Short mmCIF file of C-alpha atoms and ligand atoms in Angstrom, two decimals:
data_model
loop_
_atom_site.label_atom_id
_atom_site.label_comp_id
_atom_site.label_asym_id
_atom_site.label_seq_id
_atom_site.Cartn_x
_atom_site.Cartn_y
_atom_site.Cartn_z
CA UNK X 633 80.60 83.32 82.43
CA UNK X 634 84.13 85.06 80.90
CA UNK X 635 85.69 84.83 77.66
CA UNK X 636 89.12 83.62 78.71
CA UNK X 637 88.85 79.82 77.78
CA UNK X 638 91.60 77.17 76.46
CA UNK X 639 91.47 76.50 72.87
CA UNK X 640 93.80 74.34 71.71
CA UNK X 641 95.80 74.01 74.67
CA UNK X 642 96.34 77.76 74.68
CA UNK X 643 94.43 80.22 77.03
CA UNK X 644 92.40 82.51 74.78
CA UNK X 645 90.82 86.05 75.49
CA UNK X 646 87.91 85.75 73.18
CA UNK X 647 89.54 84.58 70.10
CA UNK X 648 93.14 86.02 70.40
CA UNK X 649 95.57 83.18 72.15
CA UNK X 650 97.35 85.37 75.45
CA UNK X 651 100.42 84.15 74.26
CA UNK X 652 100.39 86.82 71.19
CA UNK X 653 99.53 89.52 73.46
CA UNK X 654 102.34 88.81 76.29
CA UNK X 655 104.38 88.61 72.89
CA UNK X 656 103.35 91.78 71.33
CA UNK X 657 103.09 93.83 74.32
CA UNK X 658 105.17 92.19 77.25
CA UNK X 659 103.95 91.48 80.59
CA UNK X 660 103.01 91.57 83.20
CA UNK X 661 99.63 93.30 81.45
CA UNK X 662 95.92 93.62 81.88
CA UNK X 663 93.85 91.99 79.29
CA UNK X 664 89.94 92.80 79.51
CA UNK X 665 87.45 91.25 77.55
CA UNK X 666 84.71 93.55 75.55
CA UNK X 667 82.44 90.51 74.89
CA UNK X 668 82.52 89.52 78.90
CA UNK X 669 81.73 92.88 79.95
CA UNK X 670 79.05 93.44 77.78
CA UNK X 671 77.23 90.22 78.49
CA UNK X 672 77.72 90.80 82.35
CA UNK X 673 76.32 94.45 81.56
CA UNK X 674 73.38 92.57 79.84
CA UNK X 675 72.55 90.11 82.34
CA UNK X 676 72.46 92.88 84.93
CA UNK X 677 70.25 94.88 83.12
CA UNK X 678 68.10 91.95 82.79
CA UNK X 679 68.27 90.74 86.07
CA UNK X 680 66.20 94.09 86.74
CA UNK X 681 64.00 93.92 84.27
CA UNK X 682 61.23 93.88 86.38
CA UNK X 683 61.50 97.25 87.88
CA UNK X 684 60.54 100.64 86.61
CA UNK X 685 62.93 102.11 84.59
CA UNK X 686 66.35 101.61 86.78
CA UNK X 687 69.35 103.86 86.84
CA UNK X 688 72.88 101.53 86.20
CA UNK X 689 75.84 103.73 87.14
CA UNK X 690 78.92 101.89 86.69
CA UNK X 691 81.12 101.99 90.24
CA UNK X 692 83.97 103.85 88.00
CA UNK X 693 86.25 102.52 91.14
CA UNK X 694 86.91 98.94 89.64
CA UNK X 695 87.59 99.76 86.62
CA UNK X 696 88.38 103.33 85.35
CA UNK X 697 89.84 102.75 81.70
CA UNK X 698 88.41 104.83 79.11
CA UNK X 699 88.14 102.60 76.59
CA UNK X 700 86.13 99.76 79.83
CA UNK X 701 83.70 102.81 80.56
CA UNK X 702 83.42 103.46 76.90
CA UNK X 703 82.05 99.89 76.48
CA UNK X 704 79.98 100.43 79.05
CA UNK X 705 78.45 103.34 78.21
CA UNK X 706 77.51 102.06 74.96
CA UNK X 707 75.47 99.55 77.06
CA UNK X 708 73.41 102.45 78.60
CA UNK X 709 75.67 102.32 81.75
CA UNK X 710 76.04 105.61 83.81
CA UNK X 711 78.52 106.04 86.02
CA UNK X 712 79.25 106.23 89.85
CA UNK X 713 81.97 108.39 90.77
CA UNK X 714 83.92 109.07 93.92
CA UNK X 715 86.91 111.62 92.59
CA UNK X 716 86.94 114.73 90.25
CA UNK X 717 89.27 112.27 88.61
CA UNK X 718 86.44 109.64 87.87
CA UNK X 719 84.37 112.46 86.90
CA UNK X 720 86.43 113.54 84.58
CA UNK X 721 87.39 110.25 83.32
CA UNK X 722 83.46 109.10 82.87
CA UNK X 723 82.98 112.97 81.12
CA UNK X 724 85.80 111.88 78.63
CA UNK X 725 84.06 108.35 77.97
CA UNK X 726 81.03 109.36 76.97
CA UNK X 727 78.77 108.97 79.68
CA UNK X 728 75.87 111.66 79.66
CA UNK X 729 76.27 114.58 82.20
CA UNK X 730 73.16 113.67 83.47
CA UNK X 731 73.92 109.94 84.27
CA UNK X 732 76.74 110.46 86.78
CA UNK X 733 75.92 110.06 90.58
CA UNK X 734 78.89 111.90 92.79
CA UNK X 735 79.31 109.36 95.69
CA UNK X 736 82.24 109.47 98.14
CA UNK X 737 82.74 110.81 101.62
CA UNK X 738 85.41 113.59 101.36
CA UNK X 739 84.57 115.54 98.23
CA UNK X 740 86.38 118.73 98.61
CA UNK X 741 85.26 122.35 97.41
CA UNK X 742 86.27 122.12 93.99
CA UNK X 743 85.44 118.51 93.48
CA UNK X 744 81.59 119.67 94.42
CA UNK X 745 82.28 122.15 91.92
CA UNK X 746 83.40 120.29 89.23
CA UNK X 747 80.70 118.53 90.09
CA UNK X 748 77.95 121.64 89.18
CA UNK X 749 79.81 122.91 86.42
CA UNK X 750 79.37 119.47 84.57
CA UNK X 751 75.64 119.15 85.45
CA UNK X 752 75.81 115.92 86.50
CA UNK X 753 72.55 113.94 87.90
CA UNK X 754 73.12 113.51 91.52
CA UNK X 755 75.36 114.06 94.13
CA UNK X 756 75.17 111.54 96.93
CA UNK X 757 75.74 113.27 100.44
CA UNK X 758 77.34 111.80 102.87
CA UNK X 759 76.84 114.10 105.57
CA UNK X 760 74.98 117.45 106.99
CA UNK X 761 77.99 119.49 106.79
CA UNK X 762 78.48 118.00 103.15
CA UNK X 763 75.16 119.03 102.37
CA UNK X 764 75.34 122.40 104.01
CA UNK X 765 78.52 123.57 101.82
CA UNK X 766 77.09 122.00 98.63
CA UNK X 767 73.89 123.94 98.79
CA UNK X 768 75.88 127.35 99.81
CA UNK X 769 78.02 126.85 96.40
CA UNK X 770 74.74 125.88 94.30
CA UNK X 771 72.80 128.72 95.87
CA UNK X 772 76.10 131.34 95.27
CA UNK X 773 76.33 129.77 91.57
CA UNK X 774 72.00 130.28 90.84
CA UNK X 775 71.68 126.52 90.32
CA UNK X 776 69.88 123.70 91.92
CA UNK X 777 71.11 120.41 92.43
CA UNK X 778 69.50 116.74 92.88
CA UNK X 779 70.94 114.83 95.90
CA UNK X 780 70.23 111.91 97.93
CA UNK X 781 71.42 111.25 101.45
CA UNK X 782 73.69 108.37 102.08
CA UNK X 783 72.45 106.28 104.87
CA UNK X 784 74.43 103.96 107.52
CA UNK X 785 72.23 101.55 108.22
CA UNK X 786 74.67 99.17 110.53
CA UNK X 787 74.55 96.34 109.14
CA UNK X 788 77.23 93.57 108.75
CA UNK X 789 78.02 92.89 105.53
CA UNK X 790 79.84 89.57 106.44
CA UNK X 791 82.60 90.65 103.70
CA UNK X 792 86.55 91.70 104.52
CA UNK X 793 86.58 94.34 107.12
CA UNK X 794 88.75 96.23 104.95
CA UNK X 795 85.81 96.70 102.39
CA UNK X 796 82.98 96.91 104.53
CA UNK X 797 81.12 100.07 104.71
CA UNK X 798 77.80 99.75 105.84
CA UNK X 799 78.57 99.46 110.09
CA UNK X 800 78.06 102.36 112.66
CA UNK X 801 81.52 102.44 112.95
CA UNK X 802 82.30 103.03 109.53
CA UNK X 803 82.84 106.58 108.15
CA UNK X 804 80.47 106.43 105.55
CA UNK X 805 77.00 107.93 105.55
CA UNK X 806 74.84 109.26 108.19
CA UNK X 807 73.66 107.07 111.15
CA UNK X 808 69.78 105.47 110.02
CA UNK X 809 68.57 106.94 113.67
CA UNK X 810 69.56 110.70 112.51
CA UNK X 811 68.59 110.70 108.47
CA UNK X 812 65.12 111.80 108.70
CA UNK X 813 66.19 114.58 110.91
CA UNK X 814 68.93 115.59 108.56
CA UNK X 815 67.06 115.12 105.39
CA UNK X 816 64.71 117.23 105.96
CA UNK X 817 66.97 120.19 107.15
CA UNK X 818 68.86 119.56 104.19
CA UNK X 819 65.33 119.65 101.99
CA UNK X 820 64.69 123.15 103.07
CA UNK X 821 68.06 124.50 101.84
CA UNK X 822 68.38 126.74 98.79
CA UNK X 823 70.68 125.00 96.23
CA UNK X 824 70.14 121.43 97.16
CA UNK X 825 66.53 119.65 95.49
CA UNK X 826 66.86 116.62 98.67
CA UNK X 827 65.16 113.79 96.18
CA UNK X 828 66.34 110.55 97.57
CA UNK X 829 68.45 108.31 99.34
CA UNK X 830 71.25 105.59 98.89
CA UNK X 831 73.09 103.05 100.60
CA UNK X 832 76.31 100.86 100.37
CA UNK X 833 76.95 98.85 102.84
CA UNK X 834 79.95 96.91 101.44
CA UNK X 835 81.66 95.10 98.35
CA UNK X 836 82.24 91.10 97.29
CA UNK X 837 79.13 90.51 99.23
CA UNK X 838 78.35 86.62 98.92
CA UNK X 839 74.92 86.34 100.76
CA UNK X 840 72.13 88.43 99.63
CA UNK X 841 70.64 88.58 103.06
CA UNK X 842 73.05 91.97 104.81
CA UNK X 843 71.21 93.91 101.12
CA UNK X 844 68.11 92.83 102.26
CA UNK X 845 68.48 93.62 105.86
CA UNK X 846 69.87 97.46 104.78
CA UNK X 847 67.22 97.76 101.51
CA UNK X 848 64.31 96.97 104.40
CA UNK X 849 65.76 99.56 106.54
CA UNK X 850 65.84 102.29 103.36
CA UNK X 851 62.18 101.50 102.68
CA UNK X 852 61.08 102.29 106.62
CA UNK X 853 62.88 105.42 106.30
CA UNK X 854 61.70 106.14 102.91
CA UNK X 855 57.89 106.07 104.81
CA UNK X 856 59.26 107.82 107.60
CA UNK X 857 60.36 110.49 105.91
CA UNK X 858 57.18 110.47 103.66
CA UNK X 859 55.23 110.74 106.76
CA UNK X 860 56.73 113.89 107.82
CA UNK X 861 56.41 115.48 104.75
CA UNK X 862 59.46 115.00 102.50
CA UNK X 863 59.87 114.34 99.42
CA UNK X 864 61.25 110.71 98.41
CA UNK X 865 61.46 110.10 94.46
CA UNK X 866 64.58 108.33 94.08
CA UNK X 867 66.61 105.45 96.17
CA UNK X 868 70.25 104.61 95.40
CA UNK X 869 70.96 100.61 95.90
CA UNK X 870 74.75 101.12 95.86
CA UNK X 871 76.57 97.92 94.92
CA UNK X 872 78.39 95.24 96.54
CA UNK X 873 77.64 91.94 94.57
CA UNK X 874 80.10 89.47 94.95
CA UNK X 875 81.74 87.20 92.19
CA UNK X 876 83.53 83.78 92.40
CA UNK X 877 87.09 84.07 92.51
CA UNK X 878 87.65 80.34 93.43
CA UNK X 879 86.56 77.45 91.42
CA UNK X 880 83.52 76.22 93.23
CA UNK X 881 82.95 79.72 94.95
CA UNK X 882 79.31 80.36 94.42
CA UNK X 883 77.98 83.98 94.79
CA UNK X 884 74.13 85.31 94.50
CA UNK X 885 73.50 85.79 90.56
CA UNK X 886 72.19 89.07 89.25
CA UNK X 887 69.08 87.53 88.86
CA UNK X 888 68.71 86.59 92.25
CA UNK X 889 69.62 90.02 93.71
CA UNK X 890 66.72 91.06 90.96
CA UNK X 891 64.48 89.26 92.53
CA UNK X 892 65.27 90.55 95.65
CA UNK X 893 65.26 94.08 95.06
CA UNK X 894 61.44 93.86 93.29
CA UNK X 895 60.23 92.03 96.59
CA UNK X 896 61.81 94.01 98.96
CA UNK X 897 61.30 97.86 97.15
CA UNK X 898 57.60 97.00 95.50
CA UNK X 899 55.38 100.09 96.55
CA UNK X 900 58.28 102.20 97.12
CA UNK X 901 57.00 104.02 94.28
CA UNK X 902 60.65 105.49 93.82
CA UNK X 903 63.09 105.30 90.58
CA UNK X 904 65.72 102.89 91.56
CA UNK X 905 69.44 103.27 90.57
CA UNK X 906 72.36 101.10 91.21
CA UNK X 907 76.28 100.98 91.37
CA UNK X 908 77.53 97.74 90.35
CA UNK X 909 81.50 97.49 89.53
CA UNK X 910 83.15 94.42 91.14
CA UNK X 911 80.05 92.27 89.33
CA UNK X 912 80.59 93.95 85.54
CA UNK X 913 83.96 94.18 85.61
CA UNK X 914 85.50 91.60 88.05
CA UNK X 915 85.78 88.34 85.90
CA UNK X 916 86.49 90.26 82.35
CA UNK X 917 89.88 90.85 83.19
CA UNK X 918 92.95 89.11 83.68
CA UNK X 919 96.34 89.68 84.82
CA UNK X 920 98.84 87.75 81.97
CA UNK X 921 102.59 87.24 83.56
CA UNK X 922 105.05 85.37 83.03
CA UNK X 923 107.48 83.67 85.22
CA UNK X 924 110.98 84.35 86.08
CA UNK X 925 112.47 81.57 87.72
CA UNK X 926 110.97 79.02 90.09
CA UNK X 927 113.31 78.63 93.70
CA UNK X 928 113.61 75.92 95.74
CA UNK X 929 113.00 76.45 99.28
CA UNK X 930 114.22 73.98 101.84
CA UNK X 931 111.98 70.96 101.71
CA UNK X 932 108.89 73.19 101.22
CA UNK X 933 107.42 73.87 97.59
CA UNK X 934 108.96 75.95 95.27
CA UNK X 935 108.65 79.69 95.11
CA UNK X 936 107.22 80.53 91.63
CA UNK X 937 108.73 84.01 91.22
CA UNK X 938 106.45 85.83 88.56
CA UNK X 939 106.91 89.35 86.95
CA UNK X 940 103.72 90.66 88.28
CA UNK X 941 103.74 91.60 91.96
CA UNK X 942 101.66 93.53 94.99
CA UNK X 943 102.24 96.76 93.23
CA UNK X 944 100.31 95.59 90.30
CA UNK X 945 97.96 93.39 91.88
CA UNK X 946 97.64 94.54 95.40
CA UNK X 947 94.19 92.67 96.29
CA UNK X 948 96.29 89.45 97.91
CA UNK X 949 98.64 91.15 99.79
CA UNK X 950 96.07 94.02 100.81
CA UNK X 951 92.77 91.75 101.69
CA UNK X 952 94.42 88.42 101.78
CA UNK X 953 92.15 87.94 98.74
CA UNK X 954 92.24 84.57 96.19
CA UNK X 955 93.32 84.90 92.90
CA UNK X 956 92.87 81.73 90.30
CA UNK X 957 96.43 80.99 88.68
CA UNK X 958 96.01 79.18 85.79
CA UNK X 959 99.11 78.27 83.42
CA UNK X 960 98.33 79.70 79.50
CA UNK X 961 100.07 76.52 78.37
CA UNK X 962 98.94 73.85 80.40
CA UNK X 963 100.61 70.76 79.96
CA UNK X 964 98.47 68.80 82.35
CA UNK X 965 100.95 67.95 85.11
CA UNK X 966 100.29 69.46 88.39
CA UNK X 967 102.65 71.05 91.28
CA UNK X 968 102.07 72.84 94.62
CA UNK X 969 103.83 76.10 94.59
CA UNK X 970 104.04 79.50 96.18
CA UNK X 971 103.55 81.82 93.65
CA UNK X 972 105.55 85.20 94.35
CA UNK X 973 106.27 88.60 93.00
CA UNK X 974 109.34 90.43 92.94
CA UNK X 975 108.91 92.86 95.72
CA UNK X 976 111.32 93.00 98.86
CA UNK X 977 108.33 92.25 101.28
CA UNK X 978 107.30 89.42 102.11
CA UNK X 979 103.52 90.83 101.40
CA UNK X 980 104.21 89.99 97.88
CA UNK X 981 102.97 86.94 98.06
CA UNK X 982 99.92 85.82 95.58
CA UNK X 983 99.48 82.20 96.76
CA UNK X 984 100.95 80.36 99.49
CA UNK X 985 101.05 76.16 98.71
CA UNK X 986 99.08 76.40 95.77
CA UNK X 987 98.18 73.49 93.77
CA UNK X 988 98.48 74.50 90.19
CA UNK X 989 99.27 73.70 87.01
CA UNK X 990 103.51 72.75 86.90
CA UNK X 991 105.01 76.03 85.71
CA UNK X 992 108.89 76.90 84.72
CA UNK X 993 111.02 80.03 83.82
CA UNK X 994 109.48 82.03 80.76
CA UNK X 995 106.05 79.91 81.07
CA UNK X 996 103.34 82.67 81.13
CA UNK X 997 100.33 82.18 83.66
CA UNK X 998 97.53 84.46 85.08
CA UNK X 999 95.91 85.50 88.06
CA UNK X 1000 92.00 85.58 86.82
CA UNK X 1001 89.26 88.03 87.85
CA UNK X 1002 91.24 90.86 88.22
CA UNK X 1003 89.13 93.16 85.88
CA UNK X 1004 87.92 95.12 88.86
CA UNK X 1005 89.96 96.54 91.61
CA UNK X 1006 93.19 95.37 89.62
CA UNK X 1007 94.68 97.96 87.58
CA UNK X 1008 93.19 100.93 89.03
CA UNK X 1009 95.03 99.72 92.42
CA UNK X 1010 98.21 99.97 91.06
CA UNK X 1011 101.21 101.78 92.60
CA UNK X 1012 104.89 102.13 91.64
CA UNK X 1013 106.16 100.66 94.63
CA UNK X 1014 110.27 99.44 94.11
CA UNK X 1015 109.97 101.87 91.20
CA UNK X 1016 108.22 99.62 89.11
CA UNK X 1017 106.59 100.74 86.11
CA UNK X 1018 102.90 100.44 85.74
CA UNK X 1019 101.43 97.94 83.72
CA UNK X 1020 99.91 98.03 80.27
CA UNK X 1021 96.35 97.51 80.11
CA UNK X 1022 94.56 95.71 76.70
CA UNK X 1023 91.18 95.03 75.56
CA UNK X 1024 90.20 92.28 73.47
CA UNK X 1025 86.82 92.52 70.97
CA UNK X 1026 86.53 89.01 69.06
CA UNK X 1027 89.98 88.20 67.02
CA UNK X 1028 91.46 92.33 67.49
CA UNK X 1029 93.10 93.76 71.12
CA UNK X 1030 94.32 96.94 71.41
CA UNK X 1031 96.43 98.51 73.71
CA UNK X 1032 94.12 100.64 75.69
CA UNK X 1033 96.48 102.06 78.33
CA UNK X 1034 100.54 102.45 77.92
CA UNK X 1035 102.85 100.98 80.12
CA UNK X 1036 104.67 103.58 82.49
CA UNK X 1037 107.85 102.88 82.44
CA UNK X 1038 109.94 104.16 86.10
CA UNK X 1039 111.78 106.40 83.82
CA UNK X 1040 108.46 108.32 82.91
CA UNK X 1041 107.33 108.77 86.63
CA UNK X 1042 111.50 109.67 87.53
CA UNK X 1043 110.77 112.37 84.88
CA UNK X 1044 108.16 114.02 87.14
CA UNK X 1045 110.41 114.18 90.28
CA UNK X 1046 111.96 117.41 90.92
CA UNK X 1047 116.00 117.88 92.51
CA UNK X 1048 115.94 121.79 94.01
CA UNK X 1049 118.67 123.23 92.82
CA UNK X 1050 119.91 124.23 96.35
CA UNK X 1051 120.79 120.12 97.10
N1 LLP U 1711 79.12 102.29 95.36
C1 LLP U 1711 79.88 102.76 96.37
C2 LLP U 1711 79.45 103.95 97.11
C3 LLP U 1711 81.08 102.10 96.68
O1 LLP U 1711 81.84 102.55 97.68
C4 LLP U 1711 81.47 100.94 95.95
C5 LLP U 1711 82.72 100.25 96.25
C6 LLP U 1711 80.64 100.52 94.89
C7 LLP U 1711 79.47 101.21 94.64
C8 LLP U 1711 80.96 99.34 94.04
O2 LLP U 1711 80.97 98.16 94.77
P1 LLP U 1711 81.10 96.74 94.03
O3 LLP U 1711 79.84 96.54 93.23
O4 LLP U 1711 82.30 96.79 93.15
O5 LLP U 1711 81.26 95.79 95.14
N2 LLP U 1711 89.28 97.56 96.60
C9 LLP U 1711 88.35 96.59 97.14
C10 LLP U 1711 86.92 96.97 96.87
C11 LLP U 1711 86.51 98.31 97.43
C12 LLP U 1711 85.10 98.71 97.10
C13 LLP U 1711 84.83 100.11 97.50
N3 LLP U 1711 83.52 100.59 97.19
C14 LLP U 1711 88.68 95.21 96.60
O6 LLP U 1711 89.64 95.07 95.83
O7 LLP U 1711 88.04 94.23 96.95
#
C-alpha cells in the first residue's frame, strides 16, 4: 500500500495535492512519501517477527537520499552499502557505525579502509583475494574485522538478466562448490574474525521459490562448514523482493518471504540480517512530470512527449521495465499513447501504445514506483540537469535534494589553457 491516492480528483502524496509541488518546485521531480516508507519499513520488520533478533540493513542502492535513509534509520534500519560513497552517505544519516554491512564486488584499497576507520559491522567478501588484502590492512592497522563470505549459489532467479546475480556466471560471490574451502583459509587469517555468510542472488524477484532454493543451499554449507570446524554465527539473506509495478502484478508479500525464511533457516542457530531496498523504497516514490506537447504520428497513437526522460528515469529504457502512468488530473476519458521523453534516442521511450488516462500539453502525470532505483540512476545525458528530489510527511514536503541545473555540472568542466 502507498500514499499517493486521488482526492478530489487530484493525485495526492499523503495529504499535499502533486499539483502544488510541480508548482512550487517544477518538474520533472521525485516526490517520496515518509508515511509509505515507514509503514513498508514496519511491515518488514513484522513480517520477521518470528526470528531471533534480525539485522535490517537498508540496500542504500535504491534509494540513497539523506533525508530517505534518515527515515529509515529512525525505523531501526541499518544500512547495506556497496561504495565509500554509500558509506559515507549512511555515516551522514545517522545510521550506527556498527549497523553498516560493506557489500559489493570491487571495493578498492581505500574503500576497505574507509571501511575500518568507520568501524562498521561487517564487510561482506566477495572473494579470496578480497579477503586476503582486507585482513593484510586490518592486521597492518591492529584491528579485527567481522566478515561474511558471499556465496554463488547458481541459482536462477527468473528476474531480468540485467539484475540477476545469483548464477555461476555472474561475477558476484564465490562459487557454493569452493566456499568451505575458502572460508576457512580466510578464518585463519589475522585481521579478518570469518563469522558468517550471505547471499544475493538477484532483485524484483516475483516467486519466492529461487530464495528458497539459494537459502537451502546457505544452510548445507552453514553445516558443512560447522562440520569442519568453523565458526558460523551470522548469515546474510541479501534482498531481492519484488514489488508490483503493474496494476494486477502480484509479488510474494513480506509476510510470506517471513514465513519462508523461519521454515527454511529454523536450527540454523545463526543471527539473521537482511538487505531489502527495491521492497521499502520502490512504491514510496514517484516521478511527477508534466507534458510538453502530444505529436501525432502517422495513423499510429500519439507520442506523449513528457519533460522527464531516460536520463532521469533510466529503468524503461535500461531493463525494458513497466512504469504505471497515471494523469494527476484525471478527467476520466481514456487514450492509447506512447509516452516519450525528450532525448535524441529512440531508447527514451517510457511506454509504447499505452492505454492511459487522455493527457494534453502542460497536463502533469507520473510514472509510479520509482522510489527505488529512480533517482539514484540518474545521469546528465543531453546535458540535462538532474532532477529535484522531495519528501512528503502528512500536509508538509520539503525539498530534500536540489535540482542540478547543466550550468552547475558545466561549472566543473575544465578548458586547458593550451586549447
Ligand atoms: N543486496 C545486494 C548485495 C544487492 O546487490 C542488492 C541489489 C540488494 C541487496 C537490494 O536488492 P533489492 O531488495 O532492491 O532487490 N537497478 C536495478 C536493480 C539492481 C539491484 C542491484 N542489487 C533496477 O532498477 O531494477
Amino acid at each position: 500500500m502507498d500514499h499517493f491516492q486521488l482526492r478530489n480528483g487530484v493525485l495526492h502524496a499523503e495529504d499535499v495535492p502533486l499539483s502544488r509541488i510541480a508548482e512550487a518546485v517544477g518538474t520533472p521531480v521525485y516526490v517520496y512519501s515518509r508515511a509509505t516508507l515507514t509503514r513498508h519499513a514496519r511491515v518488514f520488520r513484522e513480517a520477521l517477527a518470528g526470528l531471533d533478533d534480525p539485522h535490517i540493513a537498508f540496500a542504500v542502492k535504491a534509494n540513497p537520499n539523506l533525508a530517505v535513509l534518515k527515515v529509515l534509520a529512525g525505523e531501526g534500519f541499518g544500512a547495506d552499502v556497496v561504495s565509500g560513497g554509500e558509506l559515507t552517505r549512511a555515516l551522514a544519516a545517522g545510521i550506527p557505525a556498527a549497523e553498516i554491512v560493506f557489500s559489493g564486488v570491487g571495493k578498492t584499497r581505500s574503500e576497505l579502509s574507509q571501511g575500518l576507520d568507520a568501524g562498521i559491522g561487517q564487510f561482506n567478501l566477495e572473494s579470496e583475494e578480497e579477503g586476503r588484502e582486507l585482513a593484510q590492512i586490518a592486521h597492518q592497522r591492529g584491528q579485527t574485522v567481522p566478515c561474511a563470505l558471499r556465496v554463488n549459489p547458481d541459482v536462477d532467479a527468473r528476474t531480468h538478466e540485467k539484475i540477476s546475480t545469483g548464477k555461476r556466471e555472474n561475477k558476484f560471490g564465490v562459487p557454493l562448490d569452493r566456499a568451505s574451502e575458502i572460508y576457512a583459509a580466510l578464518s585463519g587469517l589475522p585481521g579478518l574474525e570469518m563469522r558468517g555468510v550471505a547471499v544475493h542472488i538477484g532483485s524484483q524477484l516475483l516467486s519466492l521459490d529461487p530464495l528458497e532454493t539459494a537459502y537451502e543451499k546457505l544452510g548445507t554449507l552453514i553445516a558443512e562448514l560447522r562440520a569442519r570446524g568453523c565458526t558460523v554465527t551470522h548469515a546474510d539473506l541479501g534482498g531481492g523482493l519484488g514489488v508490483p509495478y503493474r496494476k494486477g502484478e502480484v509479488a510474494p508479500s513480506p509476510a510470506e518471504y517471513g514465513a519462508m525464511v523461519a521454515r527454511v533457516t529454523s536450527g540454523w542457530n545463526v543471527r539473521l540480517s537482511f538487505e531489502p531496498g527495491r521492497v521499502i523504497a520502490g512504491n514510496a516514490g514517484v516521478l511527477l512530470t508534466r507534458v510538453i506537447r502530444a505529436k501525432r504520428s502517422g495513423n499510429g497513437p500519439p507520442f506523449v512527449v513528457v519533460d522527464a526522460a531516460m536520463n532521469d528515469l533510466a529503468r524503461p529504457a535500461m531493463y525494458g521495465a513497466w512504469h504505471d502512468f497515471d494523469a494527476v488530473e484525471p478527467t476520466g476519458e481514456r487514450f492509447t499513447a506512447h509516452i516519450v521523453g525528450p532525448i535524441c534516442e529512440t531508447g527514451d521511450t517510457f511506454a509504447m501504445d499505452r492505454d492511459t488516462d487522455a493527457l494534453g500539453p502542460g497536463d502533469l502525470a507520473v510514472f509510479r514506483t520509482a522510489g527505488a532505483y529512480g533517482a539514484t540512476m540518474a545521469s546528465s545525458y543531453n546535458s540535462r540537469g538532474f532532477v529535484p528530489e522531495v519528501l512528503v510527511d502528512g500536509d508538509r514536503f520539503a525539498v530534500v535534494a536540489d535540482r542540478i541545473d547543466p550550468a552547475a555540472i558545466m561549472a566543473a568542466e575544465r578548458v586547458p589553457e593550451w586549447l
